[in-house]
């Protein structure tokens, strides 16, 4: 059957904003937390493993309800960032979660402080909870006293969390005006995107100029928000928690050694020239002597092929099933249970994401589907995320969700499977060429671009400490772009506002390198798949079904991958370099 574009149904979480079910969930958490507070006196270094496990299970139960309530608030807000019910529920939930965290904090603090011998004894008896408990202890040197931790939690509600909510509310109401065929259209950011990636060179430039005109108008405000976020990050992570650098706080949360991240960033920098070579070559294919930054995503084929949503869904599901039937079945559940919001609406959050709530709940996926080939790839990407957590649903609520760098594995692999499928059925040479070029465009967008964002963040956080103004940060950003593109692309001044339009650097500082990590890892895995065929699949599915139940470094070591080695990362770039060689021959 054919699926169509629609809104998701959040009914499985809660029937609505002011419903008894939602109130009951708040009441249940309240009750369980009151009972959890009673275990404080039972926490002893020599406590038996059975009692300890009961405590962990009780805290998991609280988390499960909170996850549902939080997801309902966040997804409602994402569906309509201007909905006052959603806005106030989100505020209420964030406040509630902070209060609950504060009341249950004593357990985490006790656990981190426990002597190694007893911690090892209890972890050995903890089954699937083990890695969660182990990872928590990594934070021991960065943990404050209970009253201090409580103040941080409470101040975050009205501090950095509120700032991020405001950033979302402000930027998601932007309206972009673009003249198309003599008529001025009012568009959301998602609706502007196809013009940025379209065949018309004039419209590409106009769309980018309009994008950064609108963001630039609020530039001083958005820039100030960023400075505040960076200062908050520094105050908390460096001054209070004593991390050595702003990025190392993220690295520890990802459980990726600083050394591995440094290697990834360095190797990527060294390979910027591969993409620069690609852009010079691409210029010829789009009939230009040199690409402008506006033309990076220009299609090389004349026709802008559009895909009906039903056709897109079918292709994605078929490509997943061709790899492994179970993977296709899992992805189909997202459609069948109406957990997919594909429609473009005013006020709806732009971009795309997948939200995994609890192990047994089919994840929710948001995309803004406009029918371009890239939207089909995004659909495959987000459904890849969904199958990742579904394959790991046998784990606990603490351990089913993989850490960030591995979180982009199934998603990027999903895109590769789709590309393979598209190439297999496409007979038109021009369209095939377009698909191959798009693969390089995507590799640029997920690897080089994200790594340079991370490098910008690293420099920007430092510069904010030196009291940089928004203009200083714009100048820093332009320098960053000049290094990224060399002289392969003509840069215009409007791109100085690009950084204020990147939600990730506001929401989740240093998230972005996870994309590069995921994509390069997938290139390597895909090579293995091509070489090994069927025997590769169990190994790959094992990586996915590990979820977050083990350190990423160990999960990958089992598949023979060493993330600290420059050679491993270079391997991914070698694949790209060969792809450029192939394209040069066309
Ligand atoms: Zn993703």
XYZ file of C-alpha atoms in Angstrom, residues 45-518:
474
model
C 29.422 0.218 50.355
C 28.922 -3.417 51.379
C 25.253 -3.667 50.376
C 24.211 -6.870 48.653
C 23.805 -6.940 44.895
C 20.098 -7.810 45.045
C 19.179 -4.691 47.012
C 21.432 -2.605 44.789
C 19.733 -3.889 41.641
C 16.309 -3.075 43.086
C 17.461 0.522 43.480
C 18.724 0.661 39.868
C 15.435 -0.811 38.622
C 13.419 1.703 40.606
C 15.381 4.545 39.043
C 14.859 3.013 35.597
C 11.116 2.926 36.217
C 11.103 6.652 37.029
C 13.151 7.381 33.915
C 10.708 5.441 31.739
C 7.759 7.620 32.740
C 9.816 10.798 32.475
C 10.989 9.804 28.986
C 7.377 9.461 27.869
C 6.281 12.772 29.344
C 9.359 14.568 28.041
C 8.923 13.090 24.570
C 5.270 14.105 24.450
C 6.195 17.689 25.327
C 9.163 17.882 22.967
C 7.448 16.228 20.029
C 4.347 18.395 20.444
C 6.597 21.441 20.460
C 8.533 20.226 17.400
C 5.234 19.668 15.591
C 4.239 23.277 16.271
C 6.807 25.510 17.934
C 4.220 28.322 18.123
C 1.612 26.250 20.008
C 1.213 27.783 23.459
C 0.024 24.508 25.014
C 3.163 22.781 23.783
C 5.380 25.667 24.895
C 3.989 25.688 28.409
C 4.017 21.892 28.740
C 7.662 21.872 27.673
C 8.446 24.497 30.287
C 6.558 22.518 32.921
C 8.294 19.252 32.028
C 11.781 20.760 32.017
C 11.117 22.239 35.449
C 9.671 18.937 36.686
C 12.574 16.883 35.345
C 15.091 19.175 37.015
C 13.286 18.834 40.339
C 13.119 15.058 40.008
C 16.798 14.890 39.047
C 17.608 16.861 42.152
C 15.647 14.544 44.397
C 17.246 11.396 42.941
C 20.730 12.819 42.537
C 21.965 11.299 45.791
C 22.090 7.869 44.140
C 24.375 8.966 41.260
C 26.639 10.830 43.658
C 26.887 7.868 46.012
C 27.606 5.542 43.102
C 30.359 7.724 41.639
C 31.955 8.033 45.046
C 31.891 4.332 45.875
C 35.274 2.566 46.225
C 36.459 0.636 43.157
C 36.341 -2.827 44.724
C 32.688 -2.580 45.749
C 31.746 -0.844 42.512
C 33.311 -3.724 40.549
C 31.498 -6.248 42.718
C 28.118 -4.603 42.104
C 28.740 -4.002 38.393
C 29.636 -7.653 37.905
C 26.139 -8.525 39.137
C 24.349 -5.813 37.129
C 23.891 -7.520 33.767
C 22.743 -5.040 31.155
C 23.069 -2.108 33.547
C 26.822 -2.610 33.811
C 28.013 -0.207 31.147
C 25.576 2.485 32.257
C 26.997 2.237 35.769
C 30.565 2.120 34.510
C 30.115 5.183 32.271
C 28.598 7.137 35.146
C 31.738 6.596 37.187
C 33.860 8.217 34.462
C 32.369 11.508 35.621
C 33.634 11.187 39.169
C 36.437 13.764 38.725
C 33.922 16.206 37.201
C 31.133 15.887 39.736
C 30.231 18.574 42.265
C 28.669 18.277 45.673
C 24.952 17.494 45.940
C 23.840 21.088 46.709
C 25.997 22.419 43.856
C 24.626 19.868 41.391
C 21.116 20.855 42.448
C 21.745 24.518 41.788
C 23.187 23.736 38.339
C 20.079 21.695 37.445
C 17.671 24.358 38.612
C 19.505 27.216 36.959
C 19.659 25.263 33.666
C 15.862 25.266 33.452
C 15.723 29.034 33.203
C 19.263 29.408 31.865
C 20.650 27.398 28.979
C 17.486 25.291 28.426
C 15.349 28.409 28.221
C 17.870 30.015 25.901
C 17.665 27.042 23.543
C 13.849 27.070 23.635
C 13.923 30.744 22.715
C 16.424 30.121 19.917
C 14.034 27.478 18.527
C 10.961 29.625 18.886
C 12.644 32.638 17.236
C 14.287 30.848 14.326
C 11.413 28.492 13.496
C 9.030 31.395 12.907
C 11.233 32.959 10.245
C 9.555 33.565 6.913
C 11.735 33.695 3.798
C 10.657 35.632 0.729
C 11.763 34.390 -2.642
C 10.747 35.572 -6.070
C 9.951 32.556 -8.223
C 8.622 33.064 -11.772
C 7.865 36.715 -11.060
C 5.854 35.944 -7.944
C 7.117 36.525 -4.381
C 6.596 33.433 -2.245
C 6.692 33.220 1.536
C 8.520 30.083 2.586
C 9.682 28.194 5.663
C 13.323 27.171 5.840
C 12.382 23.658 4.740
C 10.567 25.087 1.719
C 13.556 27.261 0.861
C 15.892 24.260 0.838
C 14.880 22.865 -2.590
C 15.874 26.181 -4.219
C 19.271 26.033 -2.518
C 19.739 22.619 -4.088
C 17.879 23.383 -7.309
C 18.929 23.645 -10.948
C 18.435 27.408 -11.277
C 21.726 29.178 -10.468
C 19.993 32.527 -9.922
C 17.499 31.027 -7.491
C 20.235 29.168 -5.633
C 22.011 32.429 -4.955
C 18.779 34.254 -4.135
C 17.656 31.522 -1.726
C 20.981 31.562 0.154
C 21.006 35.370 0.225
C 17.480 35.421 1.637
C 18.325 32.722 4.183
C 21.245 34.681 5.590
C 19.492 38.044 5.199
C 16.806 36.823 7.620
C 19.238 35.188 10.052
C 21.600 38.147 9.689
C 18.822 40.583 10.634
C 18.706 38.863 14.016
C 22.445 38.164 13.862
C 23.396 40.337 16.838
C 20.694 38.650 18.986
C 21.476 35.097 17.826
C 25.179 35.834 18.201
C 24.636 37.034 21.742
C 22.679 33.854 22.482
C 25.617 31.838 21.195
C 28.098 33.757 23.321
C 25.898 33.136 26.357
C 25.705 29.437 25.560
C 29.486 29.228 25.168
C 30.056 31.131 28.415
C 27.616 28.862 30.215
C 29.416 25.822 28.786
C 32.734 27.192 29.991
C 31.450 28.170 33.440
C 30.009 24.757 34.008
C 32.441 22.432 32.260
C 35.781 24.161 32.714
C 35.429 26.338 35.812
C 33.218 24.068 37.890
C 33.726 20.578 36.514
C 37.402 20.933 35.630
C 37.344 19.472 32.141
C 40.558 20.352 30.336
C 38.857 21.694 27.185
C 35.264 22.507 26.139
C 35.173 19.598 23.681
C 36.430 17.014 26.172
C 33.201 17.277 28.147
C 31.319 16.133 25.042
C 33.931 13.471 24.316
C 33.490 11.938 27.745
C 29.716 11.931 27.334
C 30.247 10.194 24.006
C 32.765 7.937 25.701
C 35.222 8.584 22.875
C 38.828 9.296 23.909
C 39.976 12.893 23.239
C 42.821 11.355 21.267
C 40.461 9.638 18.816
C 38.500 12.854 18.221
C 41.708 14.819 17.643
C 42.854 12.241 15.106
C 39.490 12.382 13.335
C 39.593 16.191 13.097
C 43.236 16.277 11.960
C 42.854 13.598 9.322
C 39.753 15.355 7.976
C 41.594 18.678 7.736
C 44.348 16.992 5.754
C 41.780 15.612 3.350
C 39.973 18.900 2.687
C 41.849 18.933 -0.622
C 39.907 15.893 -1.835
C 36.684 17.856 -1.575
C 38.349 20.922 -3.089
C 39.395 18.783 -6.043
C 35.797 17.579 -6.258
C 34.383 21.120 -6.330
C 36.766 22.190 -9.101
C 35.709 19.191 -11.145
C 32.020 19.658 -10.378
C 32.189 23.246 -11.676
C 32.722 21.886 -15.195
C 29.714 19.583 -14.890
C 27.411 22.451 -14.012
C 28.905 24.662 -16.722
C 30.838 27.101 -14.555
C 34.526 27.945 -14.459
C 34.413 28.046 -10.671
C 31.657 27.171 -8.219
C 30.257 29.856 -5.970
C 29.519 28.684 -2.421
C 25.865 28.875 -3.559
C 26.457 26.089 -6.092
C 27.904 23.397 -3.828
C 24.702 21.338 -3.941
C 23.752 22.144 -7.527
C 22.473 19.071 -9.366
C 24.553 18.020 -12.370
C 21.500 16.700 -14.213
C 19.099 19.076 -15.940
C 15.895 17.616 -14.577
C 14.830 18.087 -10.984
C 13.261 14.724 -10.472
C 10.502 14.767 -7.846
C 9.435 11.734 -5.835
C 5.914 11.153 -4.573
C 6.034 10.390 -0.865
C 4.544 6.933 -1.378
C 7.234 6.113 -3.913
C 9.936 7.413 -1.570
C 8.627 5.287 1.287
C 8.516 2.234 -0.943
C 12.086 2.714 -2.181
C 13.466 3.204 1.319
C 11.649 0.170 2.706
C 12.666 -1.979 -0.254
C 16.307 -0.992 0.064
C 16.261 -1.863 3.781
C 14.529 -5.180 3.144
C 16.965 -6.059 0.382
C 19.769 -5.805 2.917
C 17.881 -7.731 5.584
C 14.102 -8.370 5.669
C 13.886 -7.753 9.428
C 15.371 -4.269 8.966
C 12.663 -3.407 6.424
C 9.920 -4.728 8.714
C 11.128 -2.624 11.618
C 11.220 0.533 9.518
C 7.724 -0.171 8.240
C 6.399 -0.074 11.799
C 7.250 3.632 11.966
C 4.825 4.232 9.080
C 2.168 1.766 10.167
C 1.973 3.167 13.690
C 1.822 6.766 12.430
C 5.037 7.675 14.207
C 6.199 9.706 11.218
C 5.558 13.423 10.729
C 6.422 14.102 7.099
C 4.266 17.129 6.318
C 5.640 20.658 5.806
C 3.775 23.105 8.055
C 4.327 26.645 9.258
C 5.739 26.651 12.789
C 6.845 23.025 12.566
C 10.481 22.465 13.461
C 12.700 22.420 10.379
C 15.150 19.679 9.466
C 14.655 16.098 10.533
C 15.214 13.889 13.560
C 14.363 10.557 15.097
C 13.328 10.361 18.751
C 13.789 7.073 20.582
C 11.839 7.145 23.802
C 11.828 3.794 25.591
C 13.096 0.444 24.273
C 9.657 -0.974 23.464
C 8.208 2.198 21.906
C 8.573 2.479 18.121
C 10.665 5.639 17.603
C 9.108 8.840 16.304
C 10.518 10.415 13.151
C 10.143 13.995 11.927
C 11.027 15.066 8.389
C 9.908 17.945 6.185
C 9.143 16.150 2.954
C 9.216 18.254 -0.215
C 9.753 15.505 -2.785
C 13.415 16.033 -3.700
C 15.876 13.163 -3.963
C 17.547 14.594 -0.886
C 14.307 14.269 1.077
C 14.213 10.588 0.171
C 17.768 10.254 1.504
C 16.754 12.059 4.695
C 13.867 9.655 5.127
C 16.287 6.714 4.803
C 18.634 8.438 7.244
C 16.051 8.996 9.987
C 14.521 5.543 9.549
C 18.052 4.166 9.892
C 18.156 5.786 13.328
C 14.816 4.191 14.148
C 15.890 0.664 13.244
C 19.100 1.132 15.224
C 17.255 1.564 18.528
C 14.640 -1.015 17.561
C 17.382 -3.581 17.007
C 18.708 -2.718 20.470
C 15.325 -2.912 22.204
C 16.365 -5.897 24.315
C 18.526 -3.567 26.414
C 17.509 -1.493 29.402
C 16.201 2.057 29.185
C 19.676 3.199 30.217
C 21.529 1.216 27.564
C 19.377 0.767 24.445
C 20.327 4.106 22.938
C 23.819 4.192 21.440
C 26.223 6.977 22.271
C 26.310 9.858 19.774
C 29.182 8.803 17.474
C 27.693 5.370 16.880
C 24.246 6.919 16.630
C 24.996 8.004 13.059
C 26.005 4.523 11.879
C 22.656 3.004 10.916
C 21.417 6.317 9.544
C 24.294 6.806 7.128
C 24.330 3.115 6.252
C 20.609 3.492 5.475
C 21.421 6.282 3.021
C 24.077 4.125 1.346
C 21.583 1.283 0.928
C 19.117 3.695 -0.659
C 21.748 5.043 -3.070
C 22.590 1.509 -4.088
C 18.904 0.869 -4.764
C 18.498 4.084 -6.772
C 21.520 3.237 -8.915
C 20.249 -0.283 -9.494
C 16.909 0.832 -10.918
C 17.929 4.040 -12.691
C 18.645 3.694 -16.390
C 18.876 7.364 -17.346
C 22.612 8.176 -17.523
C 22.112 11.812 -16.495
C 20.148 10.842 -13.394
C 22.719 8.177 -12.483
C 25.464 10.761 -12.738
C 23.412 13.067 -10.542
C 23.051 10.342 -7.899
C 26.815 9.740 -7.843
C 27.533 13.443 -7.528
C 24.923 13.723 -4.787
C 26.731 11.026 -2.866
C 29.841 13.224 -2.862
C 27.744 16.293 -1.966
C 26.365 14.373 1.001
C 29.808 13.185 2.032
C 30.888 16.817 1.994
C 27.857 17.817 4.079
C 28.321 15.102 6.680
C 32.111 14.975 6.897
C 34.026 18.076 5.876
C 31.303 20.579 6.710
C 30.589 19.076 10.150
C 34.250 18.775 11.070
C 34.783 22.419 10.159
C 31.775 23.297 12.324
C 33.454 21.436 15.186
C 36.705 23.301 14.524
C 34.740 26.564 14.492
C 33.113 25.646 17.796
C 36.488 24.846 19.312
C 37.869 28.240 18.216
C 34.662 30.140 18.978
C 34.398 28.856 22.538
C 37.957 30.021 23.071
C 37.323 33.406 21.455
C 34.213 34.019 23.566
C 36.440 33.658 26.619
C 38.469 36.499 25.153
C 35.281 38.590 24.964
C 34.749 38.244 21.230
C 31.879 40.210 19.695
C 29.422 38.731 17.216
C 31.368 40.433 14.407
C 34.556 38.759 15.663
C 32.791 35.404 15.497
C 31.566 36.169 11.964
C 35.158 36.940 10.967
C 36.334 33.715 12.595
C 33.671 31.827 10.681
C 34.771 33.314 7.359
C 38.385 32.296 8.090
C 37.152 28.813 8.877
C 35.324 28.650 5.507
C 38.385 29.925 3.621
C 40.438 27.086 5.068
C 37.712 24.548 4.326
C 37.301 25.508 0.669
C 40.718 26.907 -0.204
C 40.405 28.618 -3.572
C 38.142 25.890 -4.964
C 34.975 27.875 -4.360
C 34.046 31.547 -4.492
C 32.901 32.650 -1.038
C 30.580 35.587 -0.567
C 30.185 37.679 2.544
C 26.613 36.509 3.294
C 28.005 33.221 4.623
C 29.399 35.011 7.642
C 25.928 34.383 9.184
C 25.841 30.674 8.480
C 26.948 29.682 11.983
C 23.977 31.390 13.694
C 21.708 29.208 11.555
C 23.147 25.892 12.783
C 20.913 24.670 15.651
C 23.335 21.926 16.752
C 26.037 24.301 17.897
C 23.443 25.897 20.178
C 21.604 22.794 21.401
C 24.395 20.316 21.771
C 27.857 21.883 21.522
C 30.351 19.656 19.687
C 27.665 17.225 18.562
C 28.574 17.721 14.926
C 31.737 15.617 14.732
C 29.534 12.585 15.374
C 28.270 12.913 11.786
C 31.772 12.723 10.361
C 32.566 9.856 12.705
C 29.437 8.002 11.560
